[in-house]
Amino acid sequence: MTFSTRPVKIPYYGTNLLEMSLLNKGTGFTEQERHDLKLHGLVPSAFETIEEQEVRIAAQYALLKEDLERHIFLRNLQDTNETLFYHFVKKHLAEMLPIIYTPTVGEACQHFSNIYRASRGIFISYPNKDRIDEMLSNVTKQKVKVIVVTDGERILGLGDQGIGGMGISIGKLSLYTSCGGISPAYTLPIVLDVGTNNDQLLKDPLYMGWRHQRVTGSEYESFIDAFIKAVKRRWPNVLLQFEDFAQHNALPILKKYRKKLCCFNDDIQGTAAVTLGCLMAACRAVGDQLKDQRIVFLGAGSAGAGIAEKIISRMKVEGLSDEEARARVYMVDRYGLITDTMPNLLDFQQALAQKSEGHVWIKDQANISLLDTVKNVRPTILIGVSGQPGLFTEEIIKTMHAHCSRPIIMPLSNPTSRVEAQPVNIIEWTNGSALVATGSPFMPVEFNGRTYPIAQCNNSYIFPGIGLGVLASGAKEVTDEMLMAASEALSEMSPLGNKTGNNLLPVVEDIQKVSRAIALKVGLAAKTKSEKDLLKAIDDNFWMPVYRTFEPKVIP
Ligand SMILES: NC(=O)C1=CN([C@@H]2O[C@H](COP(=O)(O)OP(=O)(O)OC[C@H]3O[C@@H](n4cnc5c(N)ncnc54)[C@H](O)[C@@H]3O)[C@@H](O)[C@H]2O)C=CC1
Ligand SMILES: CC(=O)C(=O)O
Ligand SMILES: [Mg+2]
């Protein structure tokens, strides 16, 4: 990996410089820098390396008792000294990801206004809809390359969190940097404040968002449109990630803007890519193909439909017709199995509805439960993306296992409090036969003297690599081919798939390696550069949390 050690010329000095989290080094500034940048006296006289500073941070961190406190502490460090923050996080990645990301980030979103410390990102509220250009121009970062934007309506499985959604935009971008090497100087979290329907927030005197019911319909659509156009004007080549939009908006927004700027929806496409990568690896491990599986989903929303369509695409690559592939995928939602006679289906659900003709157990039945679906379909794969905890009951899991000796069971809902079943229970109910992957992190399960690792099938294995791949290739669009390449790259790195271990996914500590491999495949699928040039561009774009030497740009 190449890393530039050239001094950086900066036009900032004194207290202002210390207040810039991207440049601040605290006691890490050298004697020369303290002289040149007017810092003498503004920091304690000791000179410390980043490693020495980290010892202090680790000692302070060790005193904290609750995960939310740890999150606040780390966010504070991020707002004070980003290089030290990423240095610390990178060194303890497996321990810190659950603090800066799921599950703790969910709590941070729920309590966003109460734990608020310092500003980060931009808050674009509906009443300010005519000044979006001005708001974007207020951002001092010149080269924004990756934006994560949410409107806070469906934060993880926690529902409407209003401007608390900013927490997820910040968290995702922290992973772009810690897992995908995107410089924090190039990232920008955004929350679109279109009001909230969360009564608790509306009544909370500390809530800092617009106290108004959510704007909907054409008003909402024109607001989104104004936002997208303003982003294009300010940063025409940016990669925009849509995050945690509610079901009724997620797909329509993606469809409308997919070709208009370089963007993707993480919950639909990122989740589909990581799940498909896991399933391809799991099939390889047992010498099967995806086209031979029968799959049942609980939750036919953005994530469910995204994963289902990706699985269908892959089954078609493996030789099935569209009809044959769709016949193998069953979607159970709030009112039961989705069938072609069910009223009020959304377009994307209609495409995934099972035909009632030809299935005796479906014909003329309404509200077919998950249990009945499992009994009749005899699935080999069960995926939970309902956002509702506990719905994979013992009876359902045991029924599935009765017809499938090695079931693949993925309760993917986040955060931990929303998981469809506890991995330990699934392992027990299946007598250790199930292959389990969850959306939030879980400890390995000990059962009958064996250890069962629980893979974290979360889009965090995918989006940092997509971001790096897009930046390195200069792609103008995130195509289906690029997403499929991401799934393939991930599945090729699966220890279980490669028969080199029993982990379905590489361990979190290897996630930077995973992101680079995904970036390469994604970049190649973008067809803009040769492999050699791409590898160099990936290296060049990969930011490392080390202190650069600063020189004054203008002597004040
Ligand atoms: N592991 C990962 O990487 C990801 C996990 N997720 C998780 O998946 C969950 C769903 O996310 P989205 O699909 O975006 O939300 P969504 O709101 O679009 O879909 C959820 C679906 O579940 C259905 N549902 C609700 N209660 C149900 C019940 N009792 N039985 C059956 N279906 C029920 C809803 O009607 C809806 O169609 C969330 O908890 C989210 O955190 C989402 C994206 C990525
Ligand atoms: C992981 C993620 O994007 C979600 O749960 O919404
Ligand atoms: Mg999400």
XYZ file of C-alpha atoms and ligand atoms in Angstrom:
607
model
C 0.000 0.000 0.000
C 1.398 3.391 -0.916
C 0.937 6.265 1.447
C 2.079 9.805 0.870
C 4.315 11.275 3.568
C 4.707 14.596 1.765
C 4.035 17.603 4.010
C 0.618 19.148 3.516
C 0.357 22.910 3.198
C -2.546 24.262 5.258
C -3.904 27.816 5.552
C -5.068 27.371 9.170
C -3.300 28.069 12.443
C -3.735 28.627 16.171
C -6.984 27.842 17.959
C -8.873 27.562 14.683
C -6.589 24.741 13.595
C -7.053 22.900 16.898
C -10.797 23.122 16.419
C -10.645 21.436 13.013
C -11.169 17.751 13.700
C -9.777 16.702 10.314
C -6.440 18.419 10.971
C -6.127 18.514 14.742
C -3.271 16.472 16.219
C -3.254 17.880 19.771
C 0.061 17.011 21.392
C 0.973 15.301 18.111
C 2.038 18.646 16.576
C 5.840 18.831 16.347
C 8.032 21.669 17.601
C 8.361 22.982 14.046
C 4.594 22.836 13.463
C 3.878 24.500 16.818
C 6.189 27.308 15.755
C 4.994 27.613 12.154
C 1.293 27.225 12.941
C 1.203 29.402 16.085
C 0.313 26.570 18.440
C 2.809 27.135 21.275
C 0.967 27.323 24.569
C -2.313 26.093 23.067
C -1.526 22.438 23.782
C 0.389 20.904 26.719
C 4.136 21.008 26.172
C 4.602 17.236 25.773
C 5.160 15.847 22.269
C 3.284 12.599 21.760
C 2.971 10.130 18.942
C -0.475 8.938 17.935
C 0.298 5.627 19.646
C 1.080 7.429 22.896
C -2.108 9.486 22.641
C -4.025 6.301 22.051
C -2.915 4.867 25.418
C -4.711 7.749 27.130
C -7.815 7.260 24.988
C -7.851 3.532 25.747
C -7.581 4.220 29.495
C -10.463 6.713 29.345
C -12.542 4.334 27.228
C -11.960 1.476 29.687
C -13.674 3.470 32.437
C -16.962 3.698 30.558
C -19.757 1.382 31.632
C -22.512 1.628 29.008
C -22.381 1.237 25.238
C -24.199 4.539 24.665
C -21.561 6.294 26.821
C -18.878 4.604 24.718
C -20.616 5.806 21.564
C -20.773 9.381 22.889
C -17.110 9.206 23.864
C -16.039 7.970 20.427
C -18.206 10.511 18.607
C -16.650 13.224 20.756
C -13.188 12.009 19.815
C -14.257 11.968 16.163
C -15.418 15.578 16.458
C -12.127 16.569 18.103
C -9.414 14.578 16.319
C -10.555 12.317 13.460
C -7.148 10.803 12.822
C -6.837 9.620 16.413
C -10.459 8.402 16.348
C -9.850 6.236 13.270
C -6.486 5.052 14.585
C -8.190 3.870 17.776
C -11.200 2.344 16.018
C -9.048 0.528 13.478
C -6.932 -1.033 16.203
C -10.029 -2.404 17.984
C -12.342 -2.836 15.009
C -14.315 -5.870 16.229
C -14.886 -4.235 19.615
C -15.708 -0.766 18.266
C -17.962 -1.511 15.283
C -20.900 -2.443 17.527
C -20.393 0.900 19.288
C -20.141 3.215 16.295
C -22.542 1.095 14.223
C -25.296 -1.447 14.918
C -26.554 -2.039 17.561
C -25.472 1.063 19.549
C -25.965 3.506 16.688
C -29.690 2.683 16.884
C -29.806 3.904 20.470
C -27.764 6.961 19.467
C -30.376 7.796 16.807
C -33.217 7.351 19.307
C -31.513 9.722 21.745
C -29.881 11.979 19.158
C -31.231 15.296 20.463
C -30.510 14.358 24.080
C -26.891 13.326 23.539
C -26.097 16.018 20.943
C -22.662 17.554 21.460
C -21.310 19.166 18.296
C -22.420 19.716 14.748
C -21.476 17.243 12.016
C -22.960 16.969 8.562
C -25.896 18.954 7.261
C -29.490 19.181 8.371
C -31.710 20.201 5.484
C -35.165 20.998 6.756
C -38.309 21.345 4.697
C -38.987 24.961 5.730
C -35.539 25.766 4.284
C -36.310 24.093 0.971
C -35.463 27.219 -1.025
C -31.961 27.507 0.369
C -30.536 24.040 -0.245
C -27.813 25.407 -2.545
C -26.803 27.868 0.140
C -26.678 25.098 2.771
C -24.499 22.902 0.593
C -22.199 25.818 -0.167
C -21.791 26.378 3.592
C -19.966 23.048 3.762
C -16.273 23.903 3.886
C -15.178 20.507 2.526
C -14.506 21.170 -1.135
C -14.120 17.635 -2.403
C -17.090 15.706 -1.051
C -16.962 12.282 -2.716
C -19.382 10.167 -0.656
C -22.664 11.295 0.901
C -24.950 9.177 3.052
C -28.424 10.680 3.220
C -31.479 9.620 5.206
C -34.834 11.182 5.976
C -34.926 9.233 9.237
C -38.248 7.497 8.602
C -37.116 3.872 9.068
C -33.953 3.790 11.155
C -32.807 0.139 11.374
C -35.865 -1.670 12.767
C -36.608 1.263 15.106
C -39.027 3.236 12.954
C -39.248 7.009 12.573
C -36.446 8.811 14.398
C -36.763 12.209 12.695
C -33.438 14.054 12.584
C -32.038 11.355 14.872
C -31.404 9.617 11.550
C -28.284 11.761 11.324
C -26.724 9.167 13.637
C -26.998 6.478 10.961
C -25.565 8.721 8.224
C -22.586 9.469 10.489
C -22.209 5.810 11.482
C -22.268 4.508 7.904
C -19.656 7.054 6.852
C -17.445 6.113 9.796
C -17.456 2.630 8.268
C -16.668 3.994 4.800
C -13.474 5.281 6.394
C -12.593 2.571 8.923
C -13.497 -0.349 6.637
C -13.168 1.134 3.139
C -10.322 3.624 3.523
C -12.286 6.620 2.220
C -10.719 9.757 3.665
C -13.011 11.482 6.169
C -12.178 14.707 4.328
C -14.312 13.396 1.439
C -17.414 12.250 3.331
C -20.584 14.115 4.259
C -23.546 12.878 6.328
C -26.907 14.475 5.567
C -30.342 14.266 7.139
C -33.382 15.554 5.307
C -35.725 16.916 7.944
C -39.219 16.560 6.528
C -40.809 16.373 9.988
C -41.535 13.277 12.031
C -44.583 11.208 12.911
C -42.909 10.038 16.110
C -45.112 11.549 18.839
C -42.537 10.989 21.530
C -40.038 13.120 19.607
C -42.615 15.774 18.810
C -43.379 16.072 22.519
C -39.733 16.011 23.642
C -38.680 19.561 24.559
C -35.098 18.695 23.603
C -35.961 17.476 20.082
C -33.991 19.625 17.659
C -35.802 18.825 14.415
C -38.751 20.477 12.686
C -41.816 19.904 14.910
C -44.235 18.922 12.234
C -45.875 15.797 10.840
C -43.937 14.346 7.918
C -44.398 16.059 4.600
C -45.715 13.588 2.022
C -46.845 13.273 -1.601
C -45.858 15.860 -4.167
C -44.385 18.202 -1.526
C -42.034 15.451 -0.386
C -41.166 14.487 -3.949
C -40.298 18.037 -4.998
C -38.183 18.468 -1.871
C -36.193 15.315 -2.697
C -35.886 16.505 -6.282
C -34.595 19.921 -5.199
C -32.087 18.199 -2.929
C -30.785 15.857 -5.641
C -30.442 18.716 -8.123
C -28.564 20.847 -5.595
C -26.181 17.971 -4.812
C -25.515 17.508 -8.533
C -24.752 21.176 -8.947
C -22.340 21.272 -5.992
C -20.612 17.877 -6.378
C -21.523 16.425 -9.808
C -19.407 13.266 -9.360
C -20.382 12.383 -5.814
C -21.506 8.882 -4.781
C -24.822 9.236 -2.944
C -26.010 6.463 -0.639
C -29.696 6.458 0.280
C -30.123 5.041 3.769
C -33.097 4.016 5.865
C -35.848 5.606 3.818
C -39.254 4.073 4.520
C -40.596 1.397 2.199
C -43.011 3.672 0.286
C -40.175 6.036 -0.675
C -37.082 3.856 -0.909
C -37.642 2.124 -4.245
C -39.424 5.005 -6.039
C -36.533 7.350 -5.167
C -33.953 4.821 -6.278
C -35.761 4.178 -9.571
C -36.140 7.871 -10.274
C -32.525 8.870 -9.599
C -30.517 5.768 -10.363
C -29.483 7.020 -13.798
C -29.427 10.696 -12.873
C -26.515 10.619 -10.462
C -24.135 8.012 -9.096
C -26.211 6.529 -6.282
C -27.479 3.377 -4.662
C -29.853 2.381 -1.894
C -27.980 0.506 0.783
C -31.018 -1.236 2.282
C -32.197 -2.550 -1.069
C -28.976 -3.073 -3.013
C -26.234 -3.262 -0.359
C -28.233 -5.746 1.705
C -29.034 -7.806 -1.378
C -25.357 -7.922 -2.347
C -24.135 -9.046 1.085
C -26.875 -11.657 1.475
C -26.320 -13.071 -1.977
C -22.563 -13.216 -1.279
C -23.270 -15.191 1.918
C -25.701 -17.544 0.183
C -23.362 -18.224 -2.736
C -20.602 -19.097 -0.265
C -22.922 -21.276 1.823
C -24.047 -23.179 -1.286
C -20.456 -23.656 -2.405
C -19.571 -25.044 1.016
C -22.046 -27.911 0.613
C -21.631 -28.373 -3.124
C -25.114 -27.048 -3.958
C -26.353 -24.318 -6.228
C -28.639 -21.472 -5.330
C -31.067 -22.533 -8.067
C -31.859 -25.704 -6.117
C -32.847 -23.892 -2.903
C -36.318 -23.038 -1.660
C -36.336 -19.712 0.120
C -38.822 -18.177 2.533
C -38.658 -14.539 3.633
C -40.297 -12.920 6.616
C -40.651 -9.251 5.628
C -41.365 -8.212 2.057
C -40.086 -4.660 2.340
C -37.097 -2.859 0.876
C -34.505 -5.307 2.172
C -36.632 -8.418 1.534
C -37.553 -7.499 -2.014
C -33.999 -6.365 -2.798
C -32.541 -9.677 -1.617
C -35.280 -11.731 -3.309
C -34.763 -10.080 -6.699
C -30.999 -10.544 -6.438
C -31.436 -14.233 -5.606
C -33.778 -14.596 -8.596
C -31.191 -12.940 -10.874
C -28.549 -15.344 -9.643
C -30.831 -18.379 -10.098
C -31.338 -17.246 -13.690
C -27.574 -17.050 -14.208
C -27.469 -20.645 -12.913
C -29.968 -21.701 -15.576
C -33.532 -21.227 -14.307
C -36.183 -19.299 -16.197
C -37.641 -16.214 -14.537
C -40.807 -18.138 -13.707
C -38.920 -21.107 -12.272
C -36.773 -18.844 -10.119
C -39.753 -16.854 -8.792
C -41.548 -20.093 -7.925
C -38.744 -20.857 -5.440
C -38.994 -17.606 -3.481
C -41.826 -17.067 -0.958
C -42.428 -13.728 0.730
C -44.385 -13.617 3.990
C -45.321 -10.151 5.178
C -47.532 -8.688 7.892
C -50.722 -10.209 6.399
C -49.221 -13.555 5.516
C -47.795 -15.104 2.389
C -47.823 -12.698 -0.540
C -49.971 -14.197 -3.266
C -51.335 -12.879 -6.517
C -54.823 -12.637 -5.017
C -53.724 -10.428 -2.138
C -55.078 -6.861 -2.381
C -53.086 -3.631 -2.039
C -49.684 -4.991 -2.928
C -46.954 -2.559 -3.893
C -45.491 -3.010 -7.393
C -42.313 -4.653 -6.176
C -44.328 -7.065 -4.002
C -46.627 -7.921 -6.926
C -43.600 -9.160 -8.853
C -42.764 -11.493 -5.972
C -46.308 -12.786 -5.324
C -46.806 -16.539 -5.490
C -49.393 -17.830 -7.933
C -52.366 -19.333 -6.141
C -53.211 -21.520 -9.124
C -51.174 -24.702 -9.010
C -50.634 -24.656 -5.230
C -53.464 -26.426 -3.403
C -52.337 -25.014 -0.088
C -52.357 -21.452 -1.409
C -55.509 -21.490 -3.496
C -58.427 -19.716 -1.833
C -56.502 -19.213 1.397
C -55.977 -15.823 2.965
C -53.316 -14.782 5.463
C -51.149 -17.887 5.194
C -48.814 -17.771 8.184
C -45.059 -18.176 8.226
C -45.508 -21.542 9.940
C -47.882 -22.789 7.232
C -45.565 -21.482 4.532
C -42.606 -23.282 6.097
C -44.659 -26.495 6.447
C -45.659 -26.435 2.788
C -42.575 -24.991 1.104
C -40.040 -26.948 3.155
C -37.470 -24.199 2.707
C -33.732 -24.697 2.811
C -33.171 -20.977 3.478
C -35.149 -18.714 5.849
C -34.465 -14.974 5.876
C -35.851 -12.460 8.376
C -36.080 -8.802 7.401
C -39.272 -7.873 9.212
C -37.815 -5.607 11.888
C -39.929 -7.596 14.392
C -38.225 -9.603 17.146
C -38.901 -13.220 18.015
C -41.001 -14.250 14.993
C -38.778 -17.236 14.146
C -40.322 -19.385 16.856
C -39.141 -22.781 18.049
C -42.006 -24.446 16.181
C -41.121 -22.706 12.919
C -37.409 -23.492 13.182
C -38.043 -27.125 14.177
C -40.540 -27.531 11.340
C -37.971 -26.223 8.895
C -35.285 -28.505 10.302
C -37.574 -31.542 10.070
C -37.399 -31.249 6.267
C -33.913 -29.865 5.827
C -30.896 -31.364 7.545
C -28.681 -28.264 7.148
C -30.956 -25.203 7.125
C -29.594 -21.737 6.446
C -31.316 -19.311 8.820
C -30.706 -15.576 8.647
C -32.517 -13.318 11.102
C -31.161 -10.109 9.572
C -33.215 -7.430 11.330
C -31.330 -4.735 13.204
C -30.523 -3.702 15.825
C -30.042 -6.671 18.178
C -33.378 -5.955 19.890
C -35.193 -6.638 16.588
C -33.617 -9.990 15.685
C -36.172 -12.605 14.573
C -34.537 -15.278 16.769
C -31.517 -15.518 19.017
C -28.729 -17.501 17.318
C -28.240 -19.594 20.463
C -31.864 -20.743 20.245
C -31.632 -21.544 16.535
C -28.537 -23.653 17.155
C -30.259 -25.498 20.010
C -33.555 -26.020 18.176
C -31.712 -27.490 15.189
C -29.341 -29.530 17.312
C -26.374 -27.608 15.913
C -27.245 -28.166 12.243
C -28.266 -24.662 11.202
C -25.951 -22.235 9.501
C -26.858 -18.905 11.125
C -26.129 -15.346 10.041
C -27.527 -12.212 11.665
C -27.617 -8.503 10.816
C -26.190 -7.282 14.125
C -23.151 -8.836 15.793
C -23.577 -11.881 18.041
C -21.051 -13.841 20.085
C -20.240 -17.361 18.853
C -22.557 -20.010 20.270
C -21.194 -22.883 22.385
C -23.285 -26.015 21.964
C -22.500 -29.630 22.800
C -18.783 -28.885 23.056
C -18.625 -27.115 19.690
C -18.269 -23.445 18.831
C -20.551 -21.987 16.163
C -19.459 -18.610 14.773
C -22.361 -16.307 13.857
C -21.620 -14.385 10.664
C -22.735 -10.761 10.578
C -24.544 -10.562 7.267
C -24.727 -6.797 7.191
C -24.387 -4.424 4.268
C -21.319 -3.040 6.093
C -19.374 -5.853 4.379
C -20.364 -4.339 1.043
C -20.879 -0.572 0.921
C -17.344 0.489 1.955
C -15.954 -1.636 -0.895
C -18.508 -0.266 -3.350
C -17.534 3.268 -2.344
C -13.850 2.562 -2.773
C -14.500 0.831 -6.098
C -16.564 3.757 -7.387
C -13.949 6.301 -6.334
C -11.064 4.279 -7.753
C -12.796 3.569 -11.072
C -14.459 6.955 -11.455
C -17.716 5.131 -12.268
C -20.671 7.367 -13.035
C -23.299 4.810 -12.041
C -23.636 1.840 -9.678
C -24.774 -0.868 -12.087
C -26.279 -4.285 -11.366
C -23.076 -5.797 -12.738
C -21.040 -3.885 -10.154
C -23.331 -5.086 -7.358
C -23.145 -8.682 -8.564
C -19.348 -8.351 -8.680
C -19.434 -7.228 -5.036
C -21.400 -10.361 -4.058
C -18.974 -12.576 -5.954
C -15.922 -10.941 -4.390
C -17.390 -11.403 -0.912
C -18.370 -15.010 -1.514
C -14.879 -15.796 -2.808
C -13.467 -14.616 0.519
C -15.759 -16.771 2.659
C -13.703 -19.186 4.818
C -16.636 -21.628 4.838
C -17.115 -21.343 1.072
C -13.404 -21.956 0.564
C -13.367 -24.781 3.131
C -10.640 -23.000 5.085
C -12.717 -22.419 8.232
C -16.246 -22.526 9.629
C -16.914 -18.784 9.382
C -19.372 -17.882 6.646
C -17.844 -14.411 6.376
C -14.293 -13.220 6.923
C -13.732 -11.925 10.463
C -14.340 -8.217 11.025
C -10.598 -7.647 11.472
C -10.190 -8.541 7.775
C -12.844 -6.135 6.586
C -10.366 -3.693 4.999
C -8.963 -6.555 2.928
C -12.530 -7.512 1.992
C -13.353 -3.925 1.010
C -10.284 -3.719 -1.220
C -11.158 -7.015 -2.926
C -14.729 -5.829 -3.448
C -13.462 -2.460 -4.729
C -11.312 -4.203 -7.319
C -14.142 -6.388 -8.626
C -16.623 -3.516 -8.533
C -14.142 -1.280 -10.326
C -13.477 -3.913 -12.988
C -17.225 -4.306 -13.514
C -17.420 -0.545 -14.072
C -15.172 -1.119 -17.120
C -13.331 2.189 -16.861
C -9.757 1.111 -16.106
C -7.331 -1.774 -16.455
C -6.737 -3.996 -13.415
C -3.274 -2.501 -12.940
C -4.583 1.072 -12.980
C -7.438 0.143 -10.683
C -5.140 -1.436 -8.116
C -3.047 1.708 -8.120
C -6.152 3.910 -7.805
C -7.406 1.789 -4.878
C -4.046 2.240 -3.149
C -4.004 5.951 -3.879
C -7.529 6.402 -2.523
C -6.967 4.354 0.627
C -6.639 6.776 3.523
C -4.707 5.730 6.618
C -5.164 7.265 10.081
C -1.617 8.547 10.570
C -0.500 12.105 11.236
C 0.712 14.012 8.207
C 3.297 16.788 8.534
C 1.815 20.267 8.086
C 3.415 23.409 6.725
C 1.794 26.839 6.645
C 0.272 27.774 3.303
C 0.142 31.463 4.076
C 2.438 32.849 6.752
C 0.063 34.926 8.881
N -28.574 -6.991 7.826
C -28.598 -5.944 7.064
O -27.608 -5.575 6.439
C -29.875 -5.168 6.914
C -30.948 -5.369 7.758
N -32.091 -4.645 7.579
C -33.144 -4.810 8.563
O -34.291 -5.355 7.969
C -35.445 -4.847 8.604
C -36.411 -4.368 7.538
O -35.861 -3.336 6.765
P -36.602 -2.826 5.427
O -36.910 -3.972 4.553
O -35.840 -1.711 4.876
O -37.940 -2.265 6.093
P -39.366 -2.219 5.412
O -40.215 -1.429 6.324
O -39.259 -1.817 3.992
O -39.824 -3.753 5.438
C -40.225 -4.445 6.578
C -41.371 -5.357 6.142
O -41.668 -6.214 7.231
C -43.080 -6.329 7.284
N -43.536 -6.743 8.603
C -43.766 -5.989 9.684
N -44.244 -6.739 10.690
C -44.316 -7.986 10.218
C -44.763 -9.200 10.767
N -45.220 -9.270 12.028
N -44.712 -10.307 9.988
C -44.256 -10.238 8.738
N -43.837 -9.114 8.154
C -43.860 -8.001 8.889
C -43.594 -4.951 6.908
O -44.945 -4.981 6.485
C -42.629 -4.591 5.801
O -43.110 -4.968 4.532
C -34.975 -3.764 9.569
O -34.959 -4.281 10.870
C -33.585 -3.474 9.137
O -32.745 -3.111 10.218
C -32.244 -3.754 6.559
C -31.215 -3.508 5.713
C -29.933 -4.158 5.870
C -27.856 -2.426 8.200
C -28.870 -1.526 7.714
O -28.648 -0.792 6.760
C -30.171 -1.513 8.334
O -30.427 -2.316 9.233
O -30.980 -0.685 7.922
Mg -30.070 0.737 6.593
